[in-house]
PDB file of C-alpha atoms and ligand atoms in Angstrom:
ATOM      1  CA  UNK A   1       0.000   0.000   0.000  1.00 60.00           C
ATOM      2  CA  UNK A   2       1.446   3.392  -0.943  1.00 65.00           C
ATOM      3  CA  UNK A   3       1.454   6.001   1.783  1.00 70.00           C
ATOM      4  CA  UNK A   4      -1.306   8.535   1.208  1.00 78.00           C
ATOM      5  CA  UNK A   5       0.214  11.941   0.626  1.00 83.00           C
ATOM      6  CA  UNK A   6      -1.461  15.313   0.656  1.00 85.00           C
ATOM      7  CA  UNK A   7      -2.014  16.300  -2.990  1.00 91.00           C
ATOM      8  CA  UNK A   8       0.462  18.924  -4.176  1.00 92.00           C
ATOM      9  CA  UNK A   9      -2.147  21.592  -5.082  1.00 93.00           C
ATOM     10  CA  UNK A  10      -3.546  21.296  -1.576  1.00 95.00           C
ATOM     11  CA  UNK A  11      -0.090  21.774  -0.076  1.00 96.00           C
ATOM     12  CA  UNK A  12       0.548  24.754  -2.303  1.00 95.00           C
ATOM     13  CA  UNK A  13      -2.711  26.319  -1.153  1.00 95.00           C
ATOM     14  CA  UNK A  14      -1.840  25.697   2.482  1.00 96.00           C
ATOM     15  CA  UNK A  15       1.664  27.124   2.077  1.00 97.00           C
ATOM     16  CA  UNK A  16       0.269  30.248   0.401  1.00 96.00           C
ATOM     17  CA  UNK A  17      -2.276  30.678   3.190  1.00 96.00           C
ATOM     18  CA  UNK A  18       0.370  30.417   5.884  1.00 97.00           C
ATOM     19  CA  UNK A  19       2.761  32.732   4.029  1.00 97.00           C
ATOM     20  CA  UNK A  20       0.071  35.325   3.262  1.00 97.00           C
ATOM     21  CA  UNK A  21      -1.072  35.328   6.880  1.00 97.00           C
ATOM     22  CA  UNK A  22       2.509  35.998   7.952  1.00 97.00           C
ATOM     23  CA  UNK A  23       2.756  38.887   5.453  1.00 98.00           C
ATOM     24  CA  UNK A  24      -0.498  40.450   6.715  1.00 97.00           C
ATOM     25  CA  UNK A  25       0.780  40.176  10.257  1.00 97.00           C
ATOM     26  CA  UNK A  26       4.169  41.659   9.337  1.00 97.00           C
ATOM     27  CA  UNK A  27       2.574  44.610   7.494  1.00 98.00           C
ATOM     28  CA  UNK A  28      -0.570  45.293   9.498  1.00 96.00           C
ATOM     29  CA  UNK A  29       0.847  48.483  11.022  1.00 97.00           C
ATOM     30  CA  UNK A  30       2.575  49.628   7.847  1.00 97.00           C
ATOM     31  CA  UNK A  31      -0.574  50.011   5.777  1.00 97.00           C
ATOM     32  CA  UNK A  32      -1.264  49.119   2.158  1.00 98.00           C
ATOM     33  CA  UNK A  33       1.937  49.153   0.086  1.00 98.00           C
ATOM     34  CA  UNK A  34       0.180  51.102  -2.679  1.00 97.00           C
ATOM     35  CA  UNK A  35      -1.979  53.635  -0.848  1.00 97.00           C
ATOM     36  CA  UNK A  36      -1.386  53.377   2.895  1.00 97.00           C
ATOM     37  CA  UNK A  37      -4.930  52.244   3.788  1.00 97.00           C
ATOM     38  CA  UNK A  38      -5.638  49.420   6.175  1.00 97.00           C
ATOM     39  CA  UNK A  39      -4.180  46.022   5.218  1.00 97.00           C
ATOM     40  CA  UNK A  40      -6.762  43.433   4.145  1.00 96.00           C
ATOM     41  CA  UNK A  41      -4.744  41.101   1.930  1.00 95.00           C
ATOM     42  CA  UNK A  42      -1.287  39.950   1.038  1.00 97.00           C
ATOM     43  CA  UNK A  43      -0.796  41.318  -2.476  1.00 96.00           C
ATOM     44  CA  UNK A  44       1.826  40.163  -4.940  1.00 95.00           C
ATOM     45  CA  UNK A  45       3.746  42.642  -7.104  1.00 95.00           C
ATOM     46  CA  UNK A  46       4.398  39.932  -9.666  1.00 92.00           C
ATOM     47  CA  UNK A  47       1.338  37.698  -9.815  1.00 88.00           C
ATOM     48  CA  UNK A  48       1.681  34.302  -8.197  1.00 82.00           C
ATOM     49  CA  UNK A  49       0.159  32.603 -11.234  1.00 81.00           C
ATOM     50  CA  UNK A  50       2.553  33.921 -13.854  1.00 84.00           C
ATOM     51  CA  UNK A  51       5.598  34.235 -11.632  1.00 88.00           C
ATOM     52  CA  UNK A  52       5.346  31.184  -9.462  1.00 89.00           C
ATOM     53  CA  UNK A  53       8.979  31.449  -8.360  1.00 90.00           C
ATOM     54  CA  UNK A  54       8.054  34.662  -6.518  1.00 91.00           C
ATOM     55  CA  UNK A  55       5.033  33.243  -4.695  1.00 92.00           C
ATOM     56  CA  UNK A  56       6.862  33.153  -1.408  1.00 95.00           C
ATOM     57  CA  UNK A  57       9.195  36.086  -1.928  1.00 94.00           C
ATOM     58  CA  UNK A  58       9.057  38.484   1.025  1.00 96.00           C
ATOM     59  CA  UNK A  59       9.719  41.575  -1.089  1.00 96.00           C
ATOM     60  CA  UNK A  60       7.319  40.563  -3.848  1.00 95.00           C
ATOM     61  CA  UNK A  61       4.489  40.157  -1.336  1.00 97.00           C
ATOM     62  CA  UNK A  62       3.171  42.956   0.847  1.00 98.00           C
ATOM     63  CA  UNK A  63       0.102  43.942   2.781  1.00 98.00           C
ATOM     64  CA  UNK A  64      -2.517  45.604   0.618  1.00 97.00           C
ATOM     65  CA  UNK A  65      -5.998  46.970   1.026  1.00 97.00           C
ATOM     66  CA  UNK A  66      -8.964  45.294  -0.653  1.00 96.00           C
ATOM     67  CA  UNK A  67      -9.411  48.164  -3.089  1.00 96.00           C
ATOM     68  CA  UNK A  68      -5.853  48.103  -4.451  1.00 96.00           C
ATOM     69  CA  UNK A  69      -5.554  44.325  -4.435  1.00 94.00           C
ATOM     70  CA  UNK A  70      -8.870  43.442  -6.057  1.00 91.00           C
ATOM     71  CA  UNK A  71     -10.395  46.442  -7.750  1.00 89.00           C
ATOM     72  CA  UNK A  72      -7.258  48.218  -8.962  1.00 88.00           C
ATOM     73  CA  UNK A  73      -5.590  44.928  -9.960  1.00 85.00           C
ATOM     74  CA  UNK A  74      -2.711  45.474  -7.591  1.00 85.00           C
ATOM     75  CA  UNK A  75      -2.429  49.236  -8.185  1.00 92.00           C
ATOM     76  CA  UNK A  76       1.023  48.417  -9.536  1.00 94.00           C
ATOM     77  CA  UNK A  77       2.393  51.871 -10.271  1.00 96.00           C
ATOM     78  CA  UNK A  78       1.828  52.881  -6.673  1.00 97.00           C
ATOM     79  CA  UNK A  79       2.878  49.412  -5.532  1.00 97.00           C
ATOM     80  CA  UNK A  80       6.297  50.027  -7.078  1.00 97.00           C
ATOM     81  CA  UNK A  81       6.562  53.437  -5.400  1.00 98.00           C
ATOM     82  CA  UNK A  82       5.723  51.748  -2.105  1.00 98.00           C
ATOM     83  CA  UNK A  83       8.328  49.067  -2.705  1.00 98.00           C
ATOM     84  CA  UNK A  84      11.035  51.647  -3.359  1.00 98.00           C
ATOM     85  CA  UNK A  85      10.062  53.541  -0.221  1.00 98.00           C
ATOM     86  CA  UNK A  86      10.122  50.386   1.874  1.00 98.00           C
ATOM     87  CA  UNK A  87      13.051  48.456   0.448  1.00 98.00           C
ATOM     88  CA  UNK A  88      15.030  50.897  -1.705  1.00 98.00           C
ATOM     89  CA  UNK A  89      15.433  51.161  -5.472  1.00 97.00           C
ATOM     90  CA  UNK A  90      18.275  48.614  -5.647  1.00 96.00           C
ATOM     91  CA  UNK A  91      16.258  45.779  -4.129  1.00 95.00           C
ATOM     92  CA  UNK A  92      13.277  46.547  -6.337  1.00 96.00           C
ATOM     93  CA  UNK A  93      15.506  46.511  -9.423  1.00 94.00           C
ATOM     94  CA  UNK A  94      16.989  43.188  -8.332  1.00 92.00           C
ATOM     95  CA  UNK A  95      13.499  41.772  -7.974  1.00 92.00           C
ATOM     96  CA  UNK A  96      12.555  43.049 -11.428  1.00 90.00           C
ATOM     97  CA  UNK A  97      15.719  41.694 -13.025  1.00 87.00           C
ATOM     98  CA  UNK A  98      15.352  38.326 -11.357  1.00 78.00           C
ATOM     99  CA  UNK A  99      11.800  38.058 -12.473  1.00 66.00           C
ATOM    100  CA  UNK A 100      12.612  36.543 -15.854  1.00 61.00           C
ATOM    101  CA  UNK A 101      12.021  32.775 -16.097  1.00 60.00           C
ATOM    102  CA  UNK A 102      10.625  32.574 -12.634  1.00 64.00           C
ATOM    103  CA  UNK A 103       8.147  29.834 -13.386  1.00 79.00           C
ATOM    104  CA  UNK A 104       8.787  27.248 -10.758  1.00 87.00           C
ATOM    105  CA  UNK A 105       7.264  23.963  -9.754  1.00 90.00           C
ATOM    106  CA  UNK A 106       7.347  23.839  -5.977  1.00 93.00           C
ATOM    107  CA  UNK A 107       8.172  20.487  -4.482  1.00 95.00           C
ATOM    108  CA  UNK A 108       6.552  18.802  -1.537  1.00 94.00           C
ATOM    109  CA  UNK A 109       9.697  19.262   0.570  1.00 95.00           C
ATOM    110  CA  UNK A 110       9.923  22.976  -0.213  1.00 96.00           C
ATOM    111  CA  UNK A 111       6.254  23.561   0.521  1.00 97.00           C
ATOM    112  CA  UNK A 112       6.488  21.656   3.779  1.00 96.00           C
ATOM    113  CA  UNK A 113       9.432  23.855   4.803  1.00 96.00           C
ATOM    114  CA  UNK A 114       7.480  27.021   3.995  1.00 97.00           C
ATOM    115  CA  UNK A 115       4.458  25.843   5.961  1.00 96.00           C
ATOM    116  CA  UNK A 116       6.668  25.068   8.943  1.00 96.00           C
ATOM    117  CA  UNK A 117       8.787  28.194   8.844  1.00 95.00           C
ATOM    118  CA  UNK A 118       6.027  30.750   8.308  1.00 96.00           C
ATOM    119  CA  UNK A 119       3.574  28.877  10.456  1.00 93.00           C
ATOM    120  CA  UNK A 120       5.747  29.188  13.541  1.00 84.00           C
ATOM    121  CA  UNK A 121       6.725  32.803  12.944  1.00 59.00           C
ATOM    122  CA  UNK A 122       3.343  34.100  14.073  1.00 49.00           C
TER     123      UNK A 122
HETATM  124 ZN1   ZN B   1      -4.421  50.296  -1.079  1.00 78.63          ZN
END
């Protein structure tokens, strides 16, 4: 009998939940990265779907308000301004330059590590 493992998509979802919760907690007093309003979500600068390698990147993911995250599709111009303010131009440029070919298939071991690490941080 093979050991029953949690399906990978389920693990990915769990890891993203844990990571996003940690981001919201980290940023709750900083306000939305794009407009400074109250933080409702963890918003990705590069979308997690198209840039899967940046799903769990701490600079690529920041607290955002509902309006910027959902209705303004990330409010990316102001998101970038917020990133520069928070992390500095050099780090933002590094993120942008590293963004190429960032499609990544996360493994079970990696996802487990993320769930453990970010789960215990809060
Ligand atoms: Zn906002």
